Amino acid sequence: VDVGAEVTNIAKEFSGLAASRRATVVVDATATPPVSMRPDALRHIVLNLLDNAVKYGPPGQTVRVTVRPSDEGVMIAVDDEGPGIPVADRERIWRPFTRGSTAVSNGGSGIGLTIVREVASANGGSTRVEASPSGGARFVVNLK
């Protein structure tokens, strides 16, 4: 899979839903080595992260998606302008049916991040969440 091209296409397809929530998605993808995974697996990861970003971020925000080569293969980062994820919640939110303490009730089952982590792991990758320079959360997926 050409991760940059796939992520760009997924973001374009998602842009209508983002616009309906008054959000904009911007992708910055550089050339990366191909990753051995099914395109639909990558799609599950990216759509879950984009959906969470627009669901829990403020109206009018810009969600930034970055795709870069990394020491581990390919890094995908999704930055939002929401409330962020407190350090105490950063591991807990990956568990099924769990939400962070700053998440407002916008529907959903709390399973999306579990899917992201499991799909990434099944494809030799890793996941983490950290503070975004834009003030919200940055979800990072590394794929091999």
PDB file of N, CA, C and O in Angstrom, residues 3-81:
ATOM      1  N   VAL A   3       0.884   4.406   1.420  1.00  0.00           N
ATOM      2  CA  VAL A   3       0.130   4.983   2.526  1.00  0.00           C
ATOM      3  C   VAL A   3      -0.261   6.429   2.250  1.00  0.00           C
ATOM      4  O   VAL A   3      -1.409   6.824   2.487  1.00  0.00           O
ATOM      5  N   GLY A   4       0.650   7.232   1.743  1.00  0.00           N
ATOM      6  CA  GLY A   4       0.341   8.632   1.473  1.00  0.00           C
ATOM      7  C   GLY A   4      -0.807   8.800   0.496  1.00  0.00           C
ATOM      8  O   GLY A   4      -1.741   9.576   0.729  1.00  0.00           O
ATOM      9  N   ALA A   5      -0.773   8.045  -0.601  1.00  0.00           N
ATOM     10  CA  ALA A   5      -1.839   8.129  -1.602  1.00  0.00           C
ATOM     11  C   ALA A   5      -3.163   7.629  -1.033  1.00  0.00           C
ATOM     12  O   ALA A   5      -4.215   8.254  -1.236  1.00  0.00           O
ATOM     13  N   GLU A   6      -3.125   6.527  -0.310  1.00  0.00           N
ATOM     14  CA  GLU A   6      -4.360   5.977   0.275  1.00  0.00           C
ATOM     15  C   GLU A   6      -4.959   6.935   1.302  1.00  0.00           C
ATOM     16  O   GLU A   6      -6.165   7.171   1.312  1.00  0.00           O
ATOM     17  N   VAL A   7      -4.124   7.476   2.188  1.00  0.00           N
ATOM     18  CA  VAL A   7      -4.621   8.402   3.209  1.00  0.00           C
ATOM     19  C   VAL A   7      -5.211   9.648   2.555  1.00  0.00           C
ATOM     20  O   VAL A   7      -6.269  10.138   2.977  1.00  0.00           O
ATOM     21  N   THR A   8      -4.569  10.141   1.523  1.00  0.00           N
ATOM     22  CA  THR A   8      -5.091  11.310   0.805  1.00  0.00           C
ATOM     23  C   THR A   8      -6.470  11.011   0.221  1.00  0.00           C
ATOM     24  O   THR A   8      -7.399  11.821   0.350  1.00  0.00           O
ATOM     25  N   ASN A   9      -6.632   9.845  -0.393  1.00  0.00           N
ATOM     26  CA  ASN A   9      -7.928   9.469  -0.957  1.00  0.00           C
ATOM     27  C   ASN A   9      -8.999   9.290   0.115  1.00  0.00           C
ATOM     28  O   ASN A   9     -10.137   9.725  -0.055  1.00  0.00           O
ATOM     29  N   ILE A  10      -8.634   8.659   1.218  1.00  0.00           N
ATOM     30  CA  ILE A  10      -9.590   8.454   2.312  1.00  0.00           C
ATOM     31  C   ILE A  10     -10.037   9.806   2.864  1.00  0.00           C
ATOM     32  O   ILE A  10     -11.225  10.028   3.106  1.00  0.00           O
ATOM     33  N   ALA A  11      -9.101  10.718   3.047  1.00  0.00           N
ATOM     34  CA  ALA A  11      -9.434  12.050   3.571  1.00  0.00           C
ATOM     35  C   ALA A  11     -10.357  12.802   2.613  1.00  0.00           C
ATOM     36  O   ALA A  11     -11.288  13.494   3.046  1.00  0.00           O
ATOM     37  N   LYS A  12     -10.119  12.680   1.307  1.00  0.00           N
ATOM     38  CA  LYS A  12     -11.000  13.326   0.320  1.00  0.00           C
ATOM     39  C   LYS A  12     -12.418  12.784   0.437  1.00  0.00           C
ATOM     40  O   LYS A  12     -13.389  13.541   0.410  1.00  0.00           O
ATOM     41  N   GLU A  13     -12.538  11.465   0.544  1.00  0.00           N
ATOM     42  CA  GLU A  13     -13.857  10.846   0.684  1.00  0.00           C
ATOM     43  C   GLU A  13     -14.542  11.284   1.978  1.00  0.00           C
ATOM     44  O   GLU A  13     -15.752  11.420   2.022  1.00  0.00           O
ATOM     45  N   PHE A  14     -13.763  11.505   3.026  1.00  0.00           N
ATOM     46  CA  PHE A  14     -14.293  11.878   4.335  1.00  0.00           C
ATOM     47  C   PHE A  14     -14.650  13.366   4.413  1.00  0.00           C
ATOM     48  O   PHE A  14     -15.381  13.785   5.299  1.00  0.00           O
ATOM     49  N   SER A  15     -14.148  14.161   3.491  1.00  0.00           N
ATOM     50  CA  SER A  15     -14.290  15.624   3.595  1.00  0.00           C
ATOM     51  C   SER A  15     -15.737  16.091   3.659  1.00  0.00           C
ATOM     52  O   SER A  15     -16.040  17.088   4.313  1.00  0.00           O
ATOM     53  N   GLY A  16     -16.657  15.397   2.997  1.00  0.00           N
ATOM     54  CA  GLY A  16     -18.070  15.774   3.078  1.00  0.00           C
ATOM     55  C   GLY A  16     -18.619  15.639   4.476  1.00  0.00           C
ATOM     56  O   GLY A  16     -19.333  16.535   4.963  1.00  0.00           O
ATOM     57  N   LEU A  17     -18.295  14.537   5.148  1.00  0.00           N
ATOM     58  CA  LEU A  17     -18.742  14.358   6.532  1.00  0.00           C
ATOM     59  C   LEU A  17     -18.085  15.394   7.432  1.00  0.00           C
ATOM     60  O   LEU A  17     -18.735  15.977   8.305  1.00  0.00           O
ATOM     61  N   ALA A  18     -16.814  15.645   7.209  1.00  0.00           N
ATOM     62  CA  ALA A  18     -16.117  16.668   8.012  1.00  0.00           C
ATOM     63  C   ALA A  18     -16.791  18.022   7.824  1.00  0.00           C
ATOM     64  O   ALA A  18     -17.038  18.741   8.804  1.00  0.00           O
ATOM     65  N   ALA A  19     -17.117  18.373   6.584  1.00  0.00           N
ATOM     66  CA  ALA A  19     -17.762  19.665   6.305  1.00  0.00           C
ATOM     67  C   ALA A  19     -19.121  19.759   6.989  1.00  0.00           C
ATOM     68  O   ALA A  19     -19.505  20.825   7.481  1.00  0.00           O
ATOM     69  N   SER A  20     -19.847  18.637   7.045  1.00  0.00           N
ATOM     70  CA  SER A  20     -21.149  18.658   7.715  1.00  0.00           C
ATOM     71  C   SER A  20     -21.007  18.926   9.208  1.00  0.00           C
ATOM     72  O   SER A  20     -21.952  19.359   9.858  1.00  0.00           O
ATOM     73  N   ARG A  21     -19.829  18.684   9.730  1.00  0.00           N
ATOM     74  CA  ARG A  21     -19.532  18.973  11.140  1.00  0.00           C
ATOM     75  C   ARG A  21     -18.685  20.244  11.260  1.00  0.00           C
ATOM     76  O   ARG A  21     -18.043  20.475  12.279  1.00  0.00           O
ATOM     77  N   ARG A  22     -18.657  21.026  10.180  1.00  0.00           N
ATOM     78  CA  ARG A  22     -17.930  22.300  10.105  1.00  0.00           C
ATOM     79  C   ARG A  22     -16.444  22.154  10.404  1.00  0.00           C
ATOM     80  O   ARG A  22     -15.841  22.991  11.076  1.00  0.00           O
ATOM     81  N   ALA A  23     -15.856  21.077   9.907  1.00  0.00           N
ATOM     82  CA  ALA A  23     -14.416  20.845  10.065  1.00  0.00           C
ATOM     83  C   ALA A  23     -13.790  20.699   8.686  1.00  0.00           C
ATOM     84  O   ALA A  23     -14.454  20.336   7.720  1.00  0.00           O
ATOM     85  N   THR A  24     -12.507  20.983   8.618  1.00  0.00           N
ATOM     86  CA  THR A  24     -11.727  20.831   7.399  1.00  0.00           C
ATOM     87  C   THR A  24     -10.621  19.823   7.673  1.00  0.00           C
ATOM     88  O   THR A  24     -10.014  19.842   8.745  1.00  0.00           O
ATOM     89  N   VAL A  25     -10.356  18.962   6.704  1.00  0.00           N
ATOM     90  CA  VAL A  25      -9.262  17.998   6.819  1.00  0.00           C
ATOM     91  C   VAL A  25      -8.184  18.373   5.812  1.00  0.00           C
ATOM     92  O   VAL A  25      -8.469  18.546   4.631  1.00  0.00           O
ATOM     93  N   VAL A  26      -6.956  18.509   6.297  1.00  0.00           N
ATOM     94  CA  VAL A  26      -5.805  18.848   5.466  1.00  0.00           C
ATOM     95  C   VAL A  26      -4.797  17.712   5.581  1.00  0.00           C
ATOM     96  O   VAL A  26      -4.450  17.295   6.690  1.00  0.00           O
ATOM     97  N   VAL A  27      -4.328  17.217   4.432  1.00  0.00           N
ATOM     98  CA  VAL A  27      -3.352  16.125   4.419  1.00  0.00           C
ATOM     99  C   VAL A  27      -2.025  16.645   3.918  1.00  0.00           C
ATOM    100  O   VAL A  27      -1.954  17.337   2.910  1.00  0.00           O
ATOM    101  N   ASP A  28      -0.956  16.288   4.624  1.00  0.00           N
ATOM    102  CA  ASP A  28       0.413  16.590   4.218  1.00  0.00           C
ATOM    103  C   ASP A  28       1.145  15.250   4.156  1.00  0.00           C
ATOM    104  O   ASP A  28       1.539  14.708   5.193  1.00  0.00           O
ATOM    105  N   ALA A  29       1.248  14.701   2.956  1.00  0.00           N
ATOM    106  CA  ALA A  29       1.851  13.376   2.787  1.00  0.00           C
ATOM    107  C   ALA A  29       3.092  13.474   1.914  1.00  0.00           C
ATOM    108  O   ALA A  29       3.042  14.030   0.822  1.00  0.00           O
ATOM    109  N   THR A  30       4.194  12.932   2.423  1.00  0.00           N
ATOM    110  CA  THR A  30       5.411  12.847   1.624  1.00  0.00           C
ATOM    111  C   THR A  30       5.593  11.397   1.183  1.00  0.00           C
ATOM    112  O   THR A  30       4.946  10.487   1.699  1.00  0.00           O
ATOM    113  N   ALA A  31       6.485  11.184   0.239  1.00  0.00           N
ATOM    114  CA  ALA A  31       6.737   9.836  -0.269  1.00  0.00           C
ATOM    115  C   ALA A  31       7.235   8.939   0.864  1.00  0.00           C
ATOM    116  O   ALA A  31       8.084   9.339   1.663  1.00  0.00           O
ATOM    117  N   THR A  32       6.664   7.753   0.925  1.00  0.00           N
ATOM    118  CA  THR A  32       7.041   6.781   1.956  1.00  0.00           C
ATOM    119  C   THR A  32       7.266   5.428   1.296  1.00  0.00           C
ATOM    120  O   THR A  32       6.764   5.173   0.201  1.00  0.00           O
ATOM    121  N   PRO A  33       7.990   4.557   1.975  1.00  0.00           N
ATOM    122  CA  PRO A  33       8.113   3.198   1.442  1.00  0.00           C
ATOM    123  C   PRO A  33       6.749   2.509   1.501  1.00  0.00           C
ATOM    124  O   PRO A  33       5.926   2.835   2.361  1.00  0.00           O
ATOM    125  N   PRO A  34       6.475   1.568   0.590  1.00  0.00           N
ATOM    126  CA  PRO A  34       5.194   0.855   0.655  1.00  0.00           C
ATOM    127  C   PRO A  34       5.109   0.026   1.935  1.00  0.00           C
ATOM    128  O   PRO A  34       6.118  -0.411   2.477  1.00  0.00           O
ATOM    129  N   VAL A  35       3.877  -0.150   2.400  1.00  0.00           N
ATOM    130  CA  VAL A  35       3.614  -0.939   3.605  1.00  0.00           C
ATOM    131  C   VAL A  35       2.792  -2.153   3.189  1.00  0.00           C
ATOM    132  O   VAL A  35       1.855  -2.030   2.396  1.00  0.00           O
ATOM    133  N   SER A  36       3.148  -3.298   3.714  1.00  0.00           N
ATOM    134  CA  SER A  36       2.443  -4.530   3.374  1.00  0.00           C
ATOM    135  C   SER A  36       1.220  -4.697   4.273  1.00  0.00           C
ATOM    136  O   SER A  36       1.312  -5.201   5.394  1.00  0.00           O
ATOM    137  N   MET A  37       0.080  -4.197   3.769  1.00  0.00           N
ATOM    138  CA  MET A  37      -1.187  -4.372   4.481  1.00  0.00           C
ATOM    139  C   MET A  37      -2.321  -4.174   3.483  1.00  0.00           C
ATOM    140  O   MET A  37      -2.115  -3.589   2.423  1.00  0.00           O
ATOM    141  N   ARG A  38      -3.489  -4.667   3.836  1.00  0.00           N
ATOM    142  CA  ARG A  38      -4.651  -4.495   2.963  1.00  0.00           C
ATOM    143  C   ARG A  38      -5.120  -3.043   3.022  1.00  0.00           C
ATOM    144  O   ARG A  38      -5.155  -2.439   4.093  1.00  0.00           O
ATOM    145  N   PRO A  39      -5.508  -2.481   1.880  1.00  0.00           N
ATOM    146  CA  PRO A  39      -6.013  -1.106   1.882  1.00  0.00           C
ATOM    147  C   PRO A  39      -7.206  -0.910   2.820  1.00  0.00           C
ATOM    148  O   PRO A  39      -7.338   0.133   3.450  1.00  0.00           O
ATOM    149  N   ASP A  40      -8.072  -1.931   2.952  1.00  0.00           N
ATOM    150  CA  ASP A  40      -9.222  -1.772   3.836  1.00  0.00           C
ATOM    151  C   ASP A  40      -8.799  -1.717   5.308  1.00  0.00           C
ATOM    152  O   ASP A  40      -9.464  -1.078   6.124  1.00  0.00           O
ATOM    153  N   ALA A  41      -7.684  -2.331   5.660  1.00  0.00           N
ATOM    154  CA  ALA A  41      -7.184  -2.241   7.032  1.00  0.00           C
ATOM    155  C   ALA A  41      -6.725  -0.806   7.321  1.00  0.00           C
ATOM    156  O   ALA A  41      -7.047  -0.236   8.366  1.00  0.00           O
ATOM    157  N   LEU A  42      -5.997  -0.224   6.374  1.00  0.00           N
ATOM    158  CA  LEU A  42      -5.577   1.166   6.523  1.00  0.00           C
ATOM    159  C   LEU A  42      -6.797   2.082   6.602  1.00  0.00           C
ATOM    160  O   LEU A  42      -6.845   3.011   7.398  1.00  0.00           O
ATOM    161  N   ARG A  43      -7.788   1.790   5.802  1.00  0.00           N
ATOM    162  CA  ARG A  43      -9.026   2.581   5.788  1.00  0.00           C
ATOM    163  C   ARG A  43      -9.694   2.590   7.166  1.00  0.00           C
ATOM    164  O   ARG A  43     -10.162   3.618   7.642  1.00  0.00           O
ATOM    165  N   HIS A  44      -9.762   1.415   7.814  1.00  0.00           N
ATOM    166  CA  HIS A  44     -10.346   1.339   9.162  1.00  0.00           C
ATOM    167  C   HIS A  44      -9.602   2.263  10.127  1.00  0.00           C
ATOM    168  O   HIS A  44     -10.223   2.984  10.913  1.00  0.00           O
ATOM    169  N   ILE A  45      -8.291   2.238  10.064  1.00  0.00           N
ATOM    170  CA  ILE A  45      -7.484   3.078  10.957  1.00  0.00           C
ATOM    171  C   ILE A  45      -7.774   4.548  10.711  1.00  0.00           C
ATOM    172  O   ILE A  45      -8.119   5.294  11.635  1.00  0.00           O
ATOM    173  N   VAL A  46      -7.645   4.979   9.469  1.00  0.00           N
ATOM    174  CA  VAL A  46      -7.753   6.406   9.149  1.00  0.00           C
ATOM    175  C   VAL A  46      -9.170   6.930   9.386  1.00  0.00           C
ATOM    176  O   VAL A  46      -9.353   8.004   9.969  1.00  0.00           O
ATOM    177  N   LEU A  47     -10.177   6.177   8.963  1.00  0.00           N
ATOM    178  CA  LEU A  47     -11.550   6.658   9.159  1.00  0.00           C
ATOM    179  C   LEU A  47     -11.908   6.779  10.635  1.00  0.00           C
ATOM    180  O   LEU A  47     -12.579   7.734  11.034  1.00  0.00           O
ATOM    181  N   ASN A  48     -11.481   5.838  11.457  1.00  0.00           N
ATOM    182  CA  ASN A  48     -11.750   5.939  12.894  1.00  0.00           C
ATOM    183  C   ASN A  48     -11.089   7.174  13.484  1.00  0.00           C
ATOM    184  O   ASN A  48     -11.702   7.898  14.281  1.00  0.00           O
ATOM    185  N   LEU A  49      -9.843   7.438  13.109  1.00  0.00           N
ATOM    186  CA  LEU A  49      -9.143   8.603  13.653  1.00  0.00           C
ATOM    187  C   LEU A  49      -9.761   9.906  13.157  1.00  0.00           C
ATOM    188  O   LEU A  49      -9.933  10.854  13.940  1.00  0.00           O
ATOM    189  N   LEU A  50     -10.118   9.982  11.882  1.00  0.00           N
ATOM    190  CA  LEU A  50     -10.753  11.194  11.363  1.00  0.00           C
ATOM    191  C   LEU A  50     -12.123  11.416  12.006  1.00  0.00           C
ATOM    192  O   LEU A  50     -12.469  12.541  12.376  1.00  0.00           O
ATOM    193  N   ASP A  51     -12.896  10.351  12.127  1.00  0.00           N
ATOM    194  CA  ASP A  51     -14.220  10.475  12.731  1.00  0.00           C
ATOM    195  C   ASP A  51     -14.125  10.986  14.169  1.00  0.00           C
ATOM    196  O   ASP A  51     -14.870  11.889  14.563  1.00  0.00           O
ATOM    197  N   ASN A  52     -13.212  10.435  14.938  1.00  0.00           N
ATOM    198  CA  ASN A  52     -13.035  10.915  16.312  1.00  0.00           C
ATOM    199  C   ASN A  52     -12.594  12.371  16.343  1.00  0.00           C
ATOM    200  O   ASN A  52     -13.072  13.156  17.164  1.00  0.00           O
ATOM    201  N   ALA A  53     -11.682  12.734  15.455  1.00  0.00           N
ATOM    202  CA  ALA A  53     -11.173  14.108  15.436  1.00  0.00           C
ATOM    203  C   ALA A  53     -12.290  15.106  15.192  1.00  0.00           C
ATOM    204  O   ALA A  53     -12.400  16.110  15.899  1.00  0.00           O
ATOM    205  N   VAL A  54     -13.141  14.841  14.198  1.00  0.00           N
ATOM    206  CA  VAL A  54     -14.211  15.810  13.922  1.00  0.00           C
ATOM    207  C   VAL A  54     -15.343  15.703  14.930  1.00  0.00           C
ATOM    208  O   VAL A  54     -16.010  16.700  15.224  1.00  0.00           O
ATOM    209  N   LYS A  55     -15.549  14.528  15.494  1.00  0.00           N
ATOM    210  CA  LYS A  55     -16.623  14.338  16.476  1.00  0.00           C
ATOM    211  C   LYS A  55     -16.320  15.055  17.787  1.00  0.00           C
ATOM    212  O   LYS A  55     -17.203  15.661  18.397  1.00  0.00           O
ATOM    213  N   TYR A  56     -15.078  14.983  18.242  1.00  0.00           N
ATOM    214  CA  TYR A  56     -14.735  15.521  19.558  1.00  0.00           C
ATOM    215  C   TYR A  56     -14.043  16.875  19.513  1.00  0.00           C
ATOM    216  O   TYR A  56     -13.797  17.482  20.547  1.00  0.00           O
ATOM    217  N   GLY A  57     -13.727  17.358  18.314  1.00  0.00           N
ATOM    218  CA  GLY A  57     -13.113  18.680  18.182  1.00  0.00           C
ATOM    219  C   GLY A  57     -14.171  19.759  18.028  1.00  0.00           C
ATOM    220  O   GLY A  57     -15.347  19.476  17.825  1.00  0.00           O
ATOM    221  N   PRO A  58     -13.767  21.012  18.095  1.00  0.00           N
ATOM    222  CA  PRO A  58     -14.721  22.119  18.012  1.00  0.00           C
ATOM    223  C   PRO A  58     -15.167  22.387  16.572  1.00  0.00           C
ATOM    224  O   PRO A  58     -14.435  22.091  15.623  1.00  0.00           O
ATOM    225  N   PRO A  59     -16.353  22.949  16.410  1.00  0.00           N
ATOM    226  CA  PRO A  59     -16.779  23.360  15.069  1.00  0.00           C
ATOM    227  C   PRO A  59     -15.769  24.364  14.502  1.00  0.00           C
ATOM    228  O   PRO A  59     -15.211  25.180  15.230  1.00  0.00           O
ATOM    229  N   GLY A  60     -15.519  24.260  13.213  1.00  0.00           N
ATOM    230  CA  GLY A  60     -14.595  25.178  12.559  1.00  0.00           C
ATOM    231  C   GLY A  60     -13.141  24.780  12.632  1.00  0.00           C
ATOM    232  O   GLY A  60     -12.276  25.482  12.108  1.00  0.00           O
ATOM    233  N   GLN A  61     -12.850  23.649  13.253  1.00  0.00           N
ATOM    234  CA  GLN A  61     -11.452  23.235  13.392  1.00  0.00           C
ATOM    235  C   GLN A  61     -10.876  22.725  12.083  1.00  0.00           C
ATOM    236  O   GLN A  61     -11.598  22.350  11.162  1.00  0.00           O
ATOM    237  N   THR A  62      -9.551  22.685  12.040  1.00  0.00           N
ATOM    238  CA  THR A  62      -8.823  22.033  10.957  1.00  0.00           C
ATOM    239  C   THR A  62      -8.159  20.788  11.537  1.00  0.00           C
ATOM    240  O   THR A  62      -7.402  20.880  12.506  1.00  0.00           O
ATOM    241  N   VAL A  63      -8.475  19.640  10.952  1.00  0.00           N
ATOM    242  CA  VAL A  63      -7.846  18.377  11.333  1.00  0.00           C
ATOM    243  C   VAL A  63      -6.691  18.172  10.366  1.00  0.00           C
ATOM    244  O   VAL A  63      -6.870  18.217   9.153  1.00  0.00           O
ATOM    245  N   ARG A  64      -5.502  17.986  10.906  1.00  0.00           N
ATOM    246  CA  ARG A  64      -4.309  17.832  10.075  1.00  0.00           C
ATOM    247  C   ARG A  64      -3.834  16.381  10.121  1.00  0.00           C
ATOM    248  O   ARG A  64      -3.649  15.824  11.200  1.00  0.00           O
ATOM    249  N   VAL A  65      -3.638  15.824   8.927  1.00  0.00           N
ATOM    250  CA  VAL A  65      -3.146  14.456   8.797  1.00  0.00           C
ATOM    251  C   VAL A  65      -1.780  14.527   8.136  1.00  0.00           C
ATOM    252  O   VAL A  65      -1.627  15.121   7.076  1.00  0.00           O
ATOM    253  N   THR A  66      -0.796  13.929   8.787  1.00  0.00           N
ATOM    254  CA  THR A  66       0.572  13.926   8.279  1.00  0.00           C
ATOM    255  C   THR A  66       0.996  12.490   8.026  1.00  0.00           C
ATOM    256  O   THR A  66       0.756  11.615   8.859  1.00  0.00           O
ATOM    257  N   VAL A  67       1.620  12.259   6.878  1.00  0.00           N
ATOM    258  CA  VAL A  67       2.169  10.943   6.554  1.00  0.00           C
ATOM    259  C   VAL A  67       3.639  11.146   6.220  1.00  0.00           C
ATOM    260  O   VAL A  67       3.981  11.943   5.346  1.00  0.00           O
ATOM    261  N   ARG A  68       4.515  10.451   6.948  1.00  0.00           N
ATOM    262  CA  ARG A  68       5.956  10.604   6.788  1.00  0.00           C
ATOM    263  C   ARG A  68       6.652   9.252   6.955  1.00  0.00           C
ATOM    264  O   ARG A  68       6.182   8.389   7.687  1.00  0.00           O
ATOM    265  N   PRO A  69       7.834   9.101   6.337  1.00  0.00           N
ATOM    266  CA  PRO A  69       8.664   7.938   6.666  1.00  0.00           C
ATOM    267  C   PRO A  69       9.110   8.066   8.132  1.00  0.00           C
ATOM    268  O   PRO A  69       9.263   9.181   8.630  1.00  0.00           O
ATOM    269  N   SER A  70       9.283   6.944   8.785  1.00  0.00           N
ATOM    270  CA  SER A  70       9.767   6.956  10.166  1.00  0.00           C
ATOM    271  C   SER A  70      10.759   5.819  10.349  1.00  0.00           C
ATOM    272  O   SER A  70      10.897   4.964   9.476  1.00  0.00           O
ATOM    273  N   ASP A  71      11.421   5.808  11.496  1.00  0.00           N
ATOM    274  CA  ASP A  71      12.355   4.728  11.798  1.00  0.00           C
ATOM    275  C   ASP A  71      11.644   3.377  11.805  1.00  0.00           C
ATOM    276  O   ASP A  71      12.250   2.351  11.555  1.00  0.00           O
ATOM    277  N   GLU A  72      10.347   3.400  12.115  1.00  0.00           N
ATOM    278  CA  GLU A  72       9.568   2.165  12.183  1.00  0.00           C
ATOM    279  C   GLU A  72       8.893   1.818  10.858  1.00  0.00           C
ATOM    280  O   GLU A  72       8.181   0.835  10.773  1.00  0.00           O
ATOM    281  N   GLY A  73       9.020   2.649   9.826  1.00  0.00           N
ATOM    282  CA  GLY A  73       8.380   2.403   8.537  1.00  0.00           C
ATOM    283  C   GLY A  73       7.685   3.652   8.038  1.00  0.00           C
ATOM    284  O   GLY A  73       8.289   4.516   7.431  1.00  0.00           O
ATOM    285  N   VAL A  74       6.371   3.756   8.346  1.00  0.00           N
ATOM    286  CA  VAL A  74       5.575   4.908   7.940  1.00  0.00           C
ATOM    287  C   VAL A  74       4.772   5.388   9.148  1.00  0.00           C
ATOM    288  O   VAL A  74       4.150   4.596   9.848  1.00  0.00           O
ATOM    289  N   MET A  75       4.802   6.700   9.366  1.00  0.00           N
ATOM    290  CA  MET A  75       4.073   7.314  10.466  1.00  0.00           C
ATOM    291  C   MET A  75       2.893   8.100   9.914  1.00  0.00           C
ATOM    292  O   MET A  75       3.037   8.866   8.968  1.00  0.00           O
ATOM    293  N   ILE A  76       1.718   7.867  10.505  1.00  0.00           N
ATOM    294  CA  ILE A  76       0.521   8.659  10.225  1.00  0.00           C
ATOM    295  C   ILE A  76       0.174   9.377  11.521  1.00  0.00           C
ATOM    296  O   ILE A  76       0.045   8.742  12.573  1.00  0.00           O
ATOM    297  N   ALA A  77       0.029  10.694  11.455  1.00  0.00           N
ATOM    298  CA  ALA A  77      -0.377  11.466  12.629  1.00  0.00           C
ATOM    299  C   ALA A  77      -1.643  12.233  12.289  1.00  0.00           C
ATOM    300  O   ALA A  77      -1.743  12.832  11.216  1.00  0.00           O
ATOM    301  N   VAL A  78      -2.614  12.210  13.196  1.00  0.00           N
ATOM    302  CA  VAL A  78      -3.858  12.964  13.039  1.00  0.00           C
ATOM    303  C   VAL A  78      -3.953  13.922  14.221  1.00  0.00           C
ATOM    304  O   VAL A  78      -4.024  13.494  15.372  1.00  0.00           O
ATOM    305  N   ASP A  79      -3.919  15.224  13.905  1.00  0.00           N
ATOM    306  CA  ASP A  79      -3.980  16.278  14.919  1.00  0.00           C
ATOM    307  C   ASP A  79      -5.331  16.971  14.860  1.00  0.00           C
ATOM    308  O   ASP A  79      -5.781  17.366  13.774  1.00  0.00           O
ATOM    309  N   ASP A  80      -5.959  17.144  16.022  1.00  0.00           N
ATOM    310  CA  ASP A  80      -7.207  17.895  16.065  1.00  0.00           C
ATOM    311  C   ASP A  80      -7.038  19.112  16.974  1.00  0.00           C
ATOM    312  O   ASP A  80      -5.977  19.318  17.555  1.00  0.00           O
ATOM    313  N   GLU A  81      -8.068  19.917  17.058  1.00  0.00           N
ATOM    314  CA  GLU A  81      -8.037  21.132  17.878  1.00  0.00           C
ATOM    315  C   GLU A  81      -8.992  21.029  19.059  1.00  0.00           C
ATOM    316  O   GLU A  81      -9.457  22.038  19.583  1.00  0.00           O
TER     317      GLU A  81
END
